C-alpha cells in the first residue's frame, strides 16, 4: 500500500471541478482512498483523517492543489495522475474554446460590457472579498462557497440590497437563471412559474416535477441555506419574491424551504400579501396554518407544491397528490412485496444523496406514525449516535459533512452509498431500502450504473440468508438531462427496484409495504 501526494503550486480550481476529478480517480482500480483538494488547513485535516496526506501535502498552501491517494502500487499512481492530467487538460481546452480568461473579477467586468453574473466558488476565507468585488462591479452573485461567516453573509446581502442585485448564498448549490442551470440543477422547460428556494435538492425536485407535468419555470432563485435564520433576516428571499412579483413572465410563485423562525415567517407573510399573483409555499415540516393569513397555498410535500403551481399556472383547481400511478398498480406493488417478506422484517432504511429529499421522507414517515432515526432527525431523541450504524427505521442524508469529509458529495461519488446498501442488506430486520437518484448538471454521469449493481448484490445477500429485500427509489431528473432518465430508470428496474414518480410517492409506497 502506498500513500502518495502531488502538489500543484498556485493552481486554484473550484470545488465542483475538484469533486468531479476526485470522483473520477476514486473508481480507478487499485485506489483505496483518493481526493483532490485545495491545500487549506481544513482540507489538509480532512485528508489527514483519511490517511492520504503525506509530508509533501502538509507543506501545501491554500492556493495549491493537492492530489492525495492511497493506492496498491506505483502503477496505480501513474494511472491516477494520467486521469487527473486528462481532466484538467479537458477543462482547460473547454475553457479556452468558450471564453477569454481573466485573472480578476475587476478585469472581467471592465472587458465584458454585458457581464451581469459572477459564480463564486473559492475557499470560504476568500469568498466574501471576491463576492464584494462582484457586487461593486454591479454583478449578481451565486456563491457556491461555504465556510463563510454569518456576519460576512449579512454584509454581502446588505450590499446587494443597496445595489438591487442578487446575492445567492453562501452555500447556494442550485439556481436556474433565464434557462441556464447553475450548480447542481436540471434542464427544465421554460414556463410561467417562478421559484424561490433555500434548498438545493428541494428546488431540483419541484422543477423536475413541474417539467414532467408539461409546464415550466421562469426563474429558480436560490437563497443559501441560512437566509431564513434570524441573524440574516430572510434578506434574499424577500428580495427574490419582490423580483418575481415584478416579473411579467412569472404568473405563479413557489417558495421552497424548511420553516423559518416566527419573526422571519411574519416578514414572508407580509411580502406574500403584497403579491397580486398566486403563491404556493412548501415550508417542509412547518405548520400550514401559519401561511393561511397570507392568502398563499401551503403544501406539505415538494410534489404537492409543484403540482399546485402547475394547476394554478394552467387555471385549474388545485388538488393534493397521493399517487399519480393507478391505485391498482400501487396495490399490486404492495401485495407482491409484502408476501415475500418475513414477519421479522419490520424496518426501512433510506439512503439519500439529496438532503431535502431525506428530510421530506422523515416527515412523511412521521405522518404515517413511523418513528425514524437519522443524522438529520426532527427530534433529538431520534438523532443517530453513530451515523455509520443504522437503528430501527433510519433515514440517512449521506450528503452531510460526516460522510463527505475527504470525499465528494454522494451526487458525484456513489462509493459510500454503494457500500451502505450492501451493509444494510445484512440486517435480518430490514424490509425495505429507500433510495433517491439525482440527475442533471454537475452530478454523476451514470448514478444508476453504480447503484443498480449494488442493489443486485444486496438482494443476493438477503437471498443467501433466506430473506427477500424490497427496494424502492425515485429519480429527480428530466428527459432533457444529460444522463438520459429513461436509461437510468431501466437500469434500476432491471435490478429489481420499484421506481416511483417522486420521492414522496416512493416514501409512501415504502411505508405501505412496512405496514402489517
PDB file of N, CA, C and O in Angstrom, residues 190-263:
ATOM      1  N   UNK A 190     -39.061  26.138 -20.059  1.00  0.00           N
ATOM      2  CA  UNK A 190     -39.478  27.476 -19.661  1.00  0.00           C
ATOM      3  C   UNK A 190     -40.998  27.509 -19.524  1.00  0.00           C
ATOM      4  O   UNK A 190     -41.709  26.773 -20.201  1.00  0.00           O
ATOM      5  N   UNK A 191     -41.472  28.357 -18.641  1.00  0.00           N
ATOM      6  CA  UNK A 191     -42.908  28.435 -18.422  1.00  0.00           C
ATOM      7  C   UNK A 191     -43.296  29.646 -17.609  1.00  0.00           C
ATOM      8  O   UNK A 191     -42.670  30.698 -17.722  1.00  0.00           O
ATOM      9  N   UNK A 192     -44.298  29.490 -16.740  1.00  0.00           N
ATOM     10  CA  UNK A 192     -44.899  30.625 -16.034  1.00  0.00           C
ATOM     11  C   UNK A 192     -44.607  30.653 -14.533  1.00  0.00           C
ATOM     12  O   UNK A 192     -45.056  31.560 -13.846  1.00  0.00           O
ATOM     13  N   UNK A 193     -43.868  29.672 -14.024  1.00  0.00           N
ATOM     14  CA  UNK A 193     -43.702  29.520 -12.579  1.00  0.00           C
ATOM     15  C   UNK A 193     -42.328  29.997 -12.140  1.00  0.00           C
ATOM     16  O   UNK A 193     -41.303  29.537 -12.647  1.00  0.00           O
ATOM     17  N   UNK A 194     -42.300  30.906 -11.180  1.00  0.00           N
ATOM     18  CA  UNK A 194     -41.044  31.379 -10.604  1.00  0.00           C
ATOM     19  C   UNK A 194     -40.839  30.765  -9.236  1.00  0.00           C
ATOM     20  O   UNK A 194     -41.786  30.642  -8.456  1.00  0.00           O
ATOM     21  N   UNK A 195     -39.608  30.382  -8.942  1.00  0.00           N
ATOM     22  CA  UNK A 195     -39.312  29.642  -7.710  1.00  0.00           C
ATOM     23  C   UNK A 195     -38.261  30.366  -6.886  1.00  0.00           C
ATOM     24  O   UNK A 195     -37.263  30.862  -7.417  1.00  0.00           O
ATOM     25  N   UNK A 196     -38.516  30.426  -5.577  1.00  0.00           N
ATOM     26  CA  UNK A 196     -37.527  30.899  -4.608  1.00  0.00           C
ATOM     27  C   UNK A 196     -37.286  29.760  -3.638  1.00  0.00           C
ATOM     28  O   UNK A 196     -38.237  29.203  -3.079  1.00  0.00           O
ATOM     29  N   UNK A 197     -36.011  29.378  -3.434  1.00  0.00           N
ATOM     30  CA  UNK A 197     -35.742  28.240  -2.577  1.00  0.00           C
ATOM     31  C   UNK A 197     -34.499  28.383  -1.737  1.00  0.00           C
ATOM     32  O   UNK A 197     -33.469  28.863  -2.211  1.00  0.00           O
ATOM     33  N   UNK A 198     -34.619  27.942  -0.480  1.00  0.00           N
ATOM     34  CA  UNK A 198     -33.460  27.873   0.412  1.00  0.00           C
ATOM     35  C   UNK A 198     -32.936  26.446   0.473  1.00  0.00           C
ATOM     36  O   UNK A 198     -32.225  26.081   1.404  1.00  0.00           O
ATOM     37  N   UNK A 199     -33.295  25.650  -0.530  1.00  0.00           N
ATOM     38  CA  UNK A 199     -32.950  24.233  -0.549  1.00  0.00           C
ATOM     39  C   UNK A 199     -32.581  23.816  -1.957  1.00  0.00           C
ATOM     40  O   UNK A 199     -33.370  23.983  -2.888  1.00  0.00           O
ATOM     41  N   UNK A 200     -31.376  23.246  -2.123  1.00  0.00           N
ATOM     42  CA  UNK A 200     -30.909  22.861  -3.446  1.00  0.00           C
ATOM     43  C   UNK A 200     -31.690  21.719  -4.061  1.00  0.00           C
ATOM     44  O   UNK A 200     -32.287  21.855  -5.125  1.00  0.00           O
ATOM     45  N   UNK A 201     -31.728  20.548  -3.372  1.00  0.00           N
ATOM     46  CA  UNK A 201     -32.464  19.425  -3.945  1.00  0.00           C
ATOM     47  C   UNK A 201     -33.965  19.656  -3.875  1.00  0.00           C
ATOM     48  O   UNK A 201     -34.717  19.044  -4.641  1.00  0.00           O
ATOM     49  N   UNK A 202     -34.406  20.541  -2.992  1.00  0.00           N
ATOM     50  CA  UNK A 202     -35.815  20.924  -2.981  1.00  0.00           C
ATOM     51  C   UNK A 202     -36.183  21.629  -4.277  1.00  0.00           C
ATOM     52  O   UNK A 202     -37.220  21.345  -4.896  1.00  0.00           O
ATOM     53  N   UNK A 203     -35.337  22.557  -4.714  1.00  0.00           N
ATOM     54  CA  UNK A 203     -35.550  23.232  -5.996  1.00  0.00           C
ATOM     55  C   UNK A 203     -35.508  22.219  -7.134  1.00  0.00           C
ATOM     56  O   UNK A 203     -36.334  22.257  -8.055  1.00  0.00           O
ATOM     57  N   UNK A 204     -34.556  21.286  -7.067  1.00  0.00           N
ATOM     58  CA  UNK A 204     -34.452  20.286  -8.131  1.00  0.00           C
ATOM     59  C   UNK A 204     -35.708  19.414  -8.208  1.00  0.00           C
ATOM     60  O   UNK A 204     -36.209  19.118  -9.298  1.00  0.00           O
ATOM     61  N   UNK A 205     -36.222  18.998  -7.063  1.00  0.00           N
ATOM     62  CA  UNK A 205     -37.402  18.139  -7.071  1.00  0.00           C
ATOM     63  C   UNK A 205     -38.619  18.862  -7.647  1.00  0.00           C
ATOM     64  O   UNK A 205     -39.338  18.320  -8.484  1.00  0.00           O
ATOM     65  N   UNK A 206     -38.861  20.097  -7.225  1.00  0.00           N
ATOM     66  CA  UNK A 206     -40.056  20.787  -7.723  1.00  0.00           C
ATOM     67  C   UNK A 206     -39.917  21.174  -9.198  1.00  0.00           C
ATOM     68  O   UNK A 206     -40.889  21.075  -9.963  1.00  0.00           O
ATOM     69  N   UNK A 207     -38.716  21.586  -9.617  1.00  0.00           N
ATOM     70  CA  UNK A 207     -38.566  21.985 -11.025  1.00  0.00           C
ATOM     71  C   UNK A 207     -38.706  20.782 -11.954  1.00  0.00           C
ATOM     72  O   UNK A 207     -39.295  20.892 -13.036  1.00  0.00           O
ATOM     73  N   UNK A 208     -38.192  19.619 -11.546  1.00  0.00           N
ATOM     74  CA  UNK A 208     -38.298  18.439 -12.409  1.00  0.00           C
ATOM     75  C   UNK A 208     -39.731  17.924 -12.459  1.00  0.00           C
ATOM     76  O   UNK A 208     -40.197  17.478 -13.518  1.00  0.00           O
ATOM     77  N   UNK A 209     -40.454  17.981 -11.354  1.00  0.00           N
ATOM     78  CA  UNK A 209     -41.858  17.561 -11.360  1.00  0.00           C
ATOM     79  C   UNK A 209     -42.692  18.514 -12.211  1.00  0.00           C
ATOM     80  O   UNK A 209     -43.581  18.088 -12.965  1.00  0.00           O
ATOM     81  N   UNK A 210     -42.413  19.797 -12.118  1.00  0.00           N
ATOM     82  CA  UNK A 210     -43.099  20.781 -12.973  1.00  0.00           C
ATOM     83  C   UNK A 210     -42.861  20.455 -14.438  1.00  0.00           C
ATOM     84  O   UNK A 210     -43.782  20.459 -15.259  1.00  0.00           O
ATOM     85  N   UNK A 211     -41.610  20.148 -14.779  1.00  0.00           N
ATOM     86  CA  UNK A 211     -41.270  19.825 -16.163  1.00  0.00           C
ATOM     87  C   UNK A 211     -41.976  18.557 -16.623  1.00  0.00           C
ATOM     88  O   UNK A 211     -42.493  18.490 -17.750  1.00  0.00           O
ATOM     89  N   UNK A 212     -42.006  17.536 -15.774  1.00  0.00           N
ATOM     90  CA  UNK A 212     -42.649  16.276 -16.136  1.00  0.00           C
ATOM     91  C   UNK A 212     -44.146  16.438 -16.355  1.00  0.00           C
ATOM     92  O   UNK A 212     -44.778  15.604 -16.999  1.00  0.00           O
ATOM     93  N   UNK A 213     -44.718  17.499 -15.806  1.00  0.00           N
ATOM     94  CA  UNK A 213     -46.147  17.760 -15.971  1.00  0.00           C
ATOM     95  C   UNK A 213     -46.417  18.809 -17.049  1.00  0.00           C
ATOM     96  O   UNK A 213     -47.410  19.536 -17.000  1.00  0.00           O
ATOM     97  N   UNK A 214     -45.490  18.848 -18.004  1.00  0.00           N
ATOM     98  CA  UNK A 214     -45.660  19.684 -19.201  1.00  0.00           C
ATOM     99  C   UNK A 214     -45.833  21.164 -18.893  1.00  0.00           C
ATOM    100  O   UNK A 214     -46.573  21.871 -19.573  1.00  0.00           O
ATOM    101  N   UNK A 215     -45.155  21.602 -17.852  1.00  0.00           N
ATOM    102  CA  UNK A 215     -45.143  23.016 -17.517  1.00  0.00           C
ATOM    103  C   UNK A 215     -43.686  23.456 -17.406  1.00  0.00           C
ATOM    104  O   UNK A 215     -42.772  22.705 -17.730  1.00  0.00           O
ATOM    105  N   UNK A 216     -43.454  24.683 -16.969  1.00  0.00           N
ATOM    106  CA  UNK A 216     -42.079  25.162 -16.908  1.00  0.00           C
ATOM    107  C   UNK A 216     -41.918  26.339 -15.974  1.00  0.00           C
ATOM    108  O   UNK A 216     -42.871  26.792 -15.336  1.00  0.00           O
ATOM    109  N   UNK A 217     -40.690  26.845 -15.913  1.00  0.00           N
ATOM    110  CA  UNK A 217     -40.368  27.903 -14.955  1.00  0.00           C
ATOM    111  C   UNK A 217     -39.827  29.142 -15.674  1.00  0.00           C
ATOM    112  O   UNK A 217     -39.371  29.069 -16.813  1.00  0.00           O
ATOM    113  N   UNK A 218     -39.913  30.243 -14.957  1.00  0.00           N
ATOM    114  CA  UNK A 218     -39.258  31.467 -15.437  1.00  0.00           C
ATOM    115  C   UNK A 218     -37.859  31.545 -14.844  1.00  0.00           C
ATOM    116  O   UNK A 218     -36.867  31.592 -15.565  1.00  0.00           O
ATOM    117  N   UNK A 219     -37.799  31.505 -13.526  1.00  0.00           N
ATOM    118  CA  UNK A 219     -36.518  31.535 -12.806  1.00  0.00           C
ATOM    119  C   UNK A 219     -36.618  30.605 -11.602  1.00  0.00           C
ATOM    120  O   UNK A 219     -37.701  30.411 -11.043  1.00  0.00           O
ATOM    121  N   UNK A 220     -35.479  30.055 -11.187  1.00  0.00           N
ATOM    122  CA  UNK A 220     -35.379  29.336  -9.913  1.00  0.00           C
ATOM    123  C   UNK A 220     -34.234  29.982  -9.148  1.00  0.00           C
ATOM    124  O   UNK A 220     -33.060  29.815  -9.493  1.00  0.00           O
ATOM    125  N   UNK A 221     -34.580  30.751  -8.141  1.00  0.00           N
ATOM    126  CA  UNK A 221     -33.606  31.579  -7.434  1.00  0.00           C
ATOM    127  C   UNK A 221     -33.278  30.973  -6.074  1.00  0.00           C
ATOM    128  O   UNK A 221     -34.157  30.770  -5.237  1.00  0.00           O
ATOM    129  N   UNK A 222     -32.012  30.684  -5.855  1.00  0.00           N
ATOM    130  CA  UNK A 222     -31.572  30.166  -4.561  1.00  0.00           C
ATOM    131  C   UNK A 222     -31.268  31.294  -3.598  1.00  0.00           C
ATOM    132  O   UNK A 222     -30.986  32.431  -3.998  1.00  0.00           O
ATOM    133  N   UNK A 223     -31.297  30.974  -2.317  1.00  0.00           N
ATOM    134  CA  UNK A 223     -31.002  31.985  -1.296  1.00  0.00           C
ATOM    135  C   UNK A 223     -29.767  31.632  -0.474  1.00  0.00           C
ATOM    136  O   UNK A 223     -29.155  32.512   0.120  1.00  0.00           O
ATOM    137  N   UNK A 224     -29.421  30.338  -0.447  1.00  0.00           N
ATOM    138  CA  UNK A 224     -28.453  29.863   0.539  1.00  0.00           C
ATOM    139  C   UNK A 224     -29.217  29.360   1.752  1.00  0.00           C
ATOM    140  O   UNK A 224     -30.290  29.875   2.091  1.00  0.00           O
ATOM    141  N   UNK A 225     -28.686  28.329   2.408  1.00  0.00           N
ATOM    142  CA  UNK A 225     -29.425  27.646   3.456  1.00  0.00           C
ATOM    143  C   UNK A 225     -29.664  28.446   4.716  1.00  0.00           C
ATOM    144  O   UNK A 225     -30.558  28.120   5.502  1.00  0.00           O
ATOM    145  N   UNK A 226     -28.902  29.545   4.942  1.00  0.00           N
ATOM    146  CA  UNK A 226     -29.042  30.290   6.204  1.00  0.00           C
ATOM    147  C   UNK A 226     -29.859  31.566   6.058  1.00  0.00           C
ATOM    148  O   UNK A 226     -30.028  32.307   7.020  1.00  0.00           O
ATOM    149  N   UNK A 227     -30.372  31.824   4.872  1.00  0.00           N
ATOM    150  CA  UNK A 227     -31.025  33.107   4.621  1.00  0.00           C
ATOM    151  C   UNK A 227     -32.208  33.357   5.553  1.00  0.00           C
ATOM    152  O   UNK A 227     -32.470  34.498   5.940  1.00  0.00           O
ATOM    153  N   UNK A 228     -32.932  32.299   5.932  1.00  0.00           N
ATOM    154  CA  UNK A 228     -34.118  32.466   6.760  1.00  0.00           C
ATOM    155  C   UNK A 228     -33.823  32.420   8.256  1.00  0.00           C
ATOM    156  O   UNK A 228     -34.744  32.443   9.071  1.00  0.00           O
ATOM    157  N   UNK A 229     -32.552  32.362   8.616  1.00  0.00           N
ATOM    158  CA  UNK A 229     -32.201  32.494  10.031  1.00  0.00           C
ATOM    159  C   UNK A 229     -32.399  33.941  10.469  1.00  0.00           C
ATOM    160  O   UNK A 229     -32.255  34.873   9.681  1.00  0.00           O
ATOM    161  N   UNK A 230     -32.711  34.125  11.739  1.00  0.00           N
ATOM    162  CA  UNK A 230     -32.995  35.473  12.239  1.00  0.00           C
ATOM    163  C   UNK A 230     -31.812  36.412  12.028  1.00  0.00           C
ATOM    164  O   UNK A 230     -31.989  37.605  11.755  1.00  0.00           O
ATOM    165  N   UNK A 231     -30.596  35.879  12.149  1.00  0.00           N
ATOM    166  CA  UNK A 231     -29.414  36.728  12.013  1.00  0.00           C
ATOM    167  C   UNK A 231     -29.299  37.316  10.614  1.00  0.00           C
ATOM    168  O   UNK A 231     -28.765  38.419  10.435  1.00  0.00           O
ATOM    169  N   UNK A 232     -29.791  36.586   9.610  1.00  0.00           N
ATOM    170  CA  UNK A 232     -29.729  37.069   8.227  1.00  0.00           C
ATOM    171  C   UNK A 232     -31.020  37.791   7.852  1.00  0.00           C
ATOM    172  O   UNK A 232     -31.020  38.738   7.071  1.00  0.00           O
ATOM    173  N   UNK A 233     -32.131  37.326   8.400  1.00  0.00           N
ATOM    174  CA  UNK A 233     -33.380  38.076   8.256  1.00  0.00           C
ATOM    175  C   UNK A 233     -34.174  37.805   6.987  1.00  0.00           C
ATOM    176  O   UNK A 233     -35.082  38.576   6.652  1.00  0.00           O
ATOM    177  N   UNK A 234     -33.837  36.736   6.257  1.00  0.00           N
ATOM    178  CA  UNK A 234     -34.585  36.460   5.029  1.00  0.00           C
ATOM    179  C   UNK A 234     -34.372  37.501   3.948  1.00  0.00           C
ATOM    180  O   UNK A 234     -35.206  37.666   3.046  1.00  0.00           O
ATOM    181  N   UNK A 235     -33.239  38.181   4.017  1.00  0.00           N
ATOM    182  CA  UNK A 235     -32.993  39.302   3.101  1.00  0.00           C
ATOM    183  C   UNK A 235     -33.120  38.916   1.633  1.00  0.00           C
ATOM    184  O   UNK A 235     -33.739  39.621   0.836  1.00  0.00           O
ATOM    185  N   UNK A 236     -32.527  37.789   1.256  1.00  0.00           N
ATOM    186  CA  UNK A 236     -32.534  37.443  -0.165  1.00  0.00           C
ATOM    187  C   UNK A 236     -33.866  36.853  -0.595  1.00  0.00           C
ATOM    188  O   UNK A 236     -34.331  37.128  -1.694  1.00  0.00           O
ATOM    189  N   UNK A 237     -34.498  36.075   0.266  1.00  0.00           N
ATOM    190  CA  UNK A 237     -35.808  35.550  -0.103  1.00  0.00           C
ATOM    191  C   UNK A 237     -36.799  36.675  -0.333  1.00  0.00           C
ATOM    192  O   UNK A 237     -37.579  36.658  -1.299  1.00  0.00           O
ATOM    193  N   UNK A 238     -36.789  37.663   0.523  1.00  0.00           N
ATOM    194  CA  UNK A 238     -37.700  38.801   0.367  1.00  0.00           C
ATOM    195  C   UNK A 238     -37.404  39.569  -0.915  1.00  0.00           C
ATOM    196  O   UNK A 238     -38.325  39.982  -1.639  1.00  0.00           O
ATOM    197  N   UNK A 239     -36.146  39.751  -1.228  1.00  0.00           N
ATOM    198  CA  UNK A 239     -35.786  40.451  -2.459  1.00  0.00           C
ATOM    199  C   UNK A 239     -36.199  39.640  -3.688  1.00  0.00           C
ATOM    200  O   UNK A 239     -36.704  40.192  -4.666  1.00  0.00           O
ATOM    201  N   UNK A 240     -35.965  38.331  -3.635  1.00  0.00           N
ATOM    202  CA  UNK A 240     -36.299  37.487  -4.777  1.00  0.00           C
ATOM    203  C   UNK A 240     -37.805  37.401  -4.987  1.00  0.00           C
ATOM    204  O   UNK A 240     -38.289  37.354  -6.135  1.00  0.00           O
ATOM    205  N   UNK A 241     -38.565  37.389  -3.899  1.00  0.00           N
ATOM    206  CA  UNK A 241     -40.023  37.435  -4.032  1.00  0.00           C
ATOM    207  C   UNK A 241     -40.471  38.730  -4.713  1.00  0.00           C
ATOM    208  O   UNK A 241     -41.363  38.724  -5.568  1.00  0.00           O
ATOM    209  N   UNK A 242     -39.827  39.816  -4.341  1.00  0.00           N
ATOM    210  CA  UNK A 242     -40.156  41.101  -4.970  1.00  0.00           C
ATOM    211  C   UNK A 242     -39.812  41.074  -6.461  1.00  0.00           C
ATOM    212  O   UNK A 242     -40.571  41.586  -7.302  1.00  0.00           O
ATOM    213  N   UNK A 243     -38.678  40.452  -6.804  1.00  0.00           N
ATOM    214  CA  UNK A 243     -38.268  40.380  -8.208  1.00  0.00           C
ATOM    215  C   UNK A 243     -39.268  39.565  -9.030  1.00  0.00           C
ATOM    216  O   UNK A 243     -39.635  39.952 -10.149  1.00  0.00           O
ATOM    217  N   UNK A 244     -39.717  38.436  -8.482  1.00  0.00           N
ATOM    218  CA  UNK A 244     -40.686  37.617  -9.197  1.00  0.00           C
ATOM    219  C   UNK A 244     -42.057  38.296  -9.258  1.00  0.00           C
ATOM    220  O   UNK A 244     -42.796  38.134 -10.232  1.00  0.00           O
ATOM    221  N   UNK A 245     -42.374  39.051  -8.233  1.00  0.00           N
ATOM    222  CA  UNK A 245     -43.614  39.832  -8.242  1.00  0.00           C
ATOM    223  C   UNK A 245     -43.619  40.812  -9.406  1.00  0.00           C
ATOM    224  O   UNK A 245     -44.649  41.015 -10.083  1.00  0.00           O
ATOM    225  N   UNK A 246     -42.474  41.427  -9.675  1.00  0.00           N
ATOM    226  CA  UNK A 246     -42.376  42.444 -10.728  1.00  0.00           C
ATOM    227  C   UNK A 246     -42.150  41.837 -12.116  1.00  0.00           C
ATOM    228  O   UNK A 246     -42.272  42.533 -13.116  1.00  0.00           O
ATOM    229  N   UNK A 247     -41.835  40.558 -12.180  1.00  0.00           N
ATOM    230  CA  UNK A 247     -41.520  39.906 -13.459  1.00  0.00           C
ATOM    231  C   UNK A 247     -42.808  39.572 -14.213  1.00  0.00           C
ATOM    232  O   UNK A 247     -43.601  38.741 -13.748  1.00  0.00           O
ATOM    233  N   UNK A 248     -42.998  40.161 -15.361  1.00  0.00           N
ATOM    234  CA  UNK A 248     -44.239  39.961 -16.115  1.00  0.00           C
ATOM    235  C   UNK A 248     -44.377  38.526 -16.629  1.00  0.00           C
ATOM    236  O   UNK A 248     -45.500  38.056 -16.857  1.00  0.00           O
ATOM    237  N   UNK A 249     -43.267  37.823 -16.809  1.00  0.00           N
ATOM    238  CA  UNK A 249     -43.337  36.442 -17.310  1.00  0.00           C
ATOM    239  C   UNK A 249     -43.764  35.455 -16.229  1.00  0.00           C
ATOM    240  O   UNK A 249     -44.243  34.362 -16.524  1.00  0.00           O
ATOM    241  N   UNK A 250     -43.579  35.833 -14.959  1.00  0.00           N
ATOM    242  CA  UNK A 250     -43.931  34.954 -13.844  1.00  0.00           C
ATOM    243  C   UNK A 250     -45.383  35.164 -13.452  1.00  0.00           C
ATOM    244  O   UNK A 250     -45.770  36.249 -13.030  1.00  0.00           O
ATOM    245  N   UNK A 251     -46.163  34.087 -13.568  1.00  0.00           N
ATOM    246  CA  UNK A 251     -47.588  34.176 -13.233  1.00  0.00           C
ATOM    247  C   UNK A 251     -47.917  33.482 -11.916  1.00  0.00           C
ATOM    248  O   UNK A 251     -48.933  33.770 -11.295  1.00  0.00           O
ATOM    249  N   UNK A 252     -47.062  32.547 -11.493  1.00  0.00           N
ATOM    250  CA  UNK A 252     -47.237  31.829 -10.226  1.00  0.00           C
ATOM    251  C   UNK A 252     -45.888  31.772  -9.528  1.00  0.00           C
ATOM    252  O   UNK A 252     -44.858  31.571 -10.176  1.00  0.00           O
ATOM    253  N   UNK A 253     -45.893  31.948  -8.201  1.00  0.00           N
ATOM    254  CA  UNK A 253     -44.655  31.913  -7.426  1.00  0.00           C
ATOM    255  C   UNK A 253     -44.695  30.734  -6.466  1.00  0.00           C
ATOM    256  O   UNK A 253     -45.712  30.482  -5.808  1.00  0.00           O
ATOM    257  N   UNK A 254     -43.583  30.006  -6.381  1.00  0.00           N
ATOM    258  CA  UNK A 254     -43.462  28.841  -5.497  1.00  0.00           C
ATOM    259  C   UNK A 254     -42.272  29.040  -4.564  1.00  0.00           C
ATOM    260  O   UNK A 254     -41.161  29.324  -5.012  1.00  0.00           O
ATOM    261  N   UNK A 255     -42.513  28.902  -3.264  1.00  0.00           N
ATOM    262  CA  UNK A 255     -41.471  29.040  -2.240  1.00  0.00           C
ATOM    263  C   UNK A 255     -41.166  27.667  -1.645  1.00  0.00           C
ATOM    264  O   UNK A 255     -42.077  26.942  -1.245  1.00  0.00           O
ATOM    265  N   UNK A 256     -39.879  27.307  -1.569  1.00  0.00           N
ATOM    266  CA  UNK A 256     -39.451  26.013  -1.021  1.00  0.00           C
ATOM    267  C   UNK A 256     -38.407  26.251   0.060  1.00  0.00           C
ATOM    268  O   UNK A 256     -37.381  26.897  -0.187  1.00  0.00           O
ATOM    269  N   UNK A 257     -38.660  25.714   1.262  1.00  0.00           N
ATOM    270  CA  UNK A 257     -37.708  25.918   2.356  1.00  0.00           C
ATOM    271  C   UNK A 257     -38.117  25.079   3.551  1.00  0.00           C
ATOM    272  O   UNK A 257     -39.254  24.607   3.629  1.00  0.00           O
ATOM    273  N   UNK A 258     -37.188  24.904   4.484  1.00  0.00           N
ATOM    274  CA  UNK A 258     -37.572  24.470   5.816  1.00  0.00           C
ATOM    275  C   UNK A 258     -38.229  25.662   6.511  1.00  0.00           C
ATOM    276  O   UNK A 258     -38.054  26.808   6.094  1.00  0.00           O
ATOM    277  N   UNK A 259     -38.972  25.439   7.590  1.00  0.00           N
ATOM    278  CA  UNK A 259     -39.688  26.546   8.235  1.00  0.00           C
ATOM    279  C   UNK A 259     -38.735  27.596   8.808  1.00  0.00           C
ATOM    280  O   UNK A 259     -37.757  27.250   9.475  1.00  0.00           O
ATOM    281  N   UNK A 260     -39.007  28.866   8.557  1.00  0.00           N
ATOM    282  CA  UNK A 260     -38.216  29.926   9.196  1.00  0.00           C
ATOM    283  C   UNK A 260     -38.708  30.170  10.618  1.00  0.00           C
ATOM    284  O   UNK A 260     -39.717  29.590  11.040  1.00  0.00           O
ATOM    285  N   UNK A 261     -38.020  31.016  11.333  1.00  0.00           N
ATOM    286  CA  UNK A 261     -38.467  31.381  12.674  1.00  0.00           C
ATOM    287  C   UNK A 261     -39.749  32.210  12.572  1.00  0.00           C
ATOM    288  O   UNK A 261     -40.131  32.678  11.493  1.00  0.00           O
ATOM    289  N   UNK A 262     -40.417  32.391  13.691  1.00  0.00           N
ATOM    290  CA  UNK A 262     -41.683  33.137  13.708  1.00  0.00           C
ATOM    291  C   UNK A 262     -41.500  34.561  13.201  1.00  0.00           C
ATOM    292  O   UNK A 262     -42.321  35.080  12.444  1.00  0.00           O
ATOM    293  N   UNK A 263     -40.400  35.199  13.576  1.00  0.00           N
ATOM    294  CA  UNK A 263     -40.139  36.579  13.155  1.00  0.00           C
ATOM    295  C   UNK A 263     -39.988  36.660  11.643  1.00  0.00           C
ATOM    296  O   UNK A 263     -40.564  37.532  10.983  1.00  0.00           O
TER     297      UNK A 263
END
